[in-house]
XYZ file of C-alpha atoms in Angstrom:
122
model
C 41.475 43.588 -23.007
C 38.545 43.585 -20.631
C 36.224 46.467 -19.978
C 32.882 47.230 -18.467
C 30.556 50.054 -19.495
C 27.735 51.360 -17.405
C 24.595 52.878 -18.845
C 21.150 53.891 -17.769
C 21.898 56.684 -15.316
C 20.199 60.032 -15.457
C 17.774 62.381 -13.704
C 14.771 60.978 -12.029
C 12.258 62.319 -9.534
C 11.758 60.843 -5.985
C 9.831 57.702 -6.212
C 10.910 57.021 -9.698
C 12.822 54.155 -11.162
C 15.922 53.583 -13.247
C 17.536 50.452 -14.628
C 21.326 50.506 -14.912
C 23.217 48.242 -17.189
C 26.804 47.005 -16.944
C 28.116 45.387 -20.126
C 31.364 43.496 -20.129
C 33.487 42.870 -23.159
C 36.878 41.589 -24.083
C 38.921 38.464 -23.569
C 36.884 36.935 -20.818
C 36.829 33.382 -19.864
C 34.411 33.763 -17.006
C 32.632 36.675 -15.241
C 32.547 35.859 -11.575
C 30.939 38.445 -9.300
C 29.710 41.699 -10.584
C 29.272 44.541 -8.149
C 27.456 47.766 -8.162
C 28.777 50.387 -5.836
C 28.160 54.080 -5.474
C 29.624 57.240 -4.173
C 27.316 60.160 -3.380
C 28.433 63.773 -2.756
C 30.239 63.965 0.519
C 29.972 60.284 1.106
C 32.296 57.365 0.842
C 31.887 54.569 -1.637
C 29.334 51.917 -0.513
C 28.117 48.654 -1.825
C 24.786 48.670 -3.613
C 24.492 45.119 -4.794
C 26.482 42.226 -6.144
C 25.737 39.063 -7.944
C 27.876 36.024 -8.349
C 28.320 33.618 -11.273
C 25.423 31.543 -9.967
C 23.171 34.621 -9.973
C 23.067 34.747 -6.226
C 22.531 38.342 -5.129
C 23.789 40.338 -2.278
C 22.447 43.785 -1.301
C 23.554 46.730 0.693
C 21.083 47.641 3.482
C 19.802 50.625 1.588
C 19.004 48.572 -1.414
C 17.111 45.733 0.148
C 13.466 45.682 -0.918
C 13.997 48.463 -3.571
C 16.747 47.332 -5.864
C 17.136 44.110 -7.826
C 20.343 42.938 -9.426
C 20.324 40.377 -12.191
C 22.543 39.222 -14.951
C 22.266 37.909 -18.477
C 25.370 35.771 -19.023
C 24.728 35.439 -22.822
C 24.803 39.217 -23.136
C 27.528 39.611 -20.601
C 25.413 42.226 -18.980
C 24.411 42.849 -15.390
C 21.421 44.960 -14.514
C 20.437 47.003 -11.507
C 16.788 47.792 -11.278
C 16.249 50.700 -8.846
C 12.750 51.519 -7.671
C 11.391 54.030 -5.232
C 14.393 56.269 -5.555
C 15.121 58.873 -3.012
C 17.521 61.851 -2.891
C 19.780 59.654 -0.812
C 20.307 57.504 -3.851
C 21.919 60.372 -5.751
C 25.472 59.201 -6.545
C 27.823 58.049 -9.200
C 27.143 54.351 -9.643
C 30.074 52.138 -10.598
C 30.131 48.651 -11.969
C 32.992 46.332 -11.301
C 33.375 42.855 -12.642
C 35.598 40.120 -11.115
C 36.685 38.331 -14.269
C 38.886 35.457 -15.270
C 40.676 36.265 -18.499
C 41.419 33.909 -21.412
C 45.120 34.350 -20.870
C 47.393 31.339 -20.554
C 47.329 31.571 -16.781
C 43.711 32.550 -16.534
C 44.404 35.698 -14.644
C 41.667 36.859 -12.331
C 41.154 40.479 -11.561
C 38.589 43.192 -11.225
C 37.771 45.770 -13.891
C 35.873 48.939 -13.153
C 33.655 51.005 -15.336
C 33.689 54.779 -15.677
C 30.562 55.313 -13.608
C 27.123 56.580 -14.368
C 25.530 59.538 -12.668
C 22.184 58.994 -10.980
C 20.428 62.135 -9.735
C 17.220 61.968 -7.778
C 15.769 65.404 -7.647
C 12.296 66.850 -7.455
């Protein structure tokens, strides 16, 4: 019923920028917190950024000062603007959305996207 789809990944040179998008669709009553996480080669998954329903952001240490998370509730889309990228940012970036469904009991759960590859390479 509910899905999220990431887009915007790709190959970028060090120092470059990318903007990732996470679009939600389906039987959603409310999108609560949206989270970007990533998993690089040989690394565990780590938080990149999150944003709650009041657009209050939270960032992982590596993202502070370089990345900006935002959301457009009308479009059901959350963005991650990534600037000054380095090789350490190479990872699969995942979007997850904490949603409340339109079901009778207003179920609340998280849905994950398929991930989008970001490669930072000279």
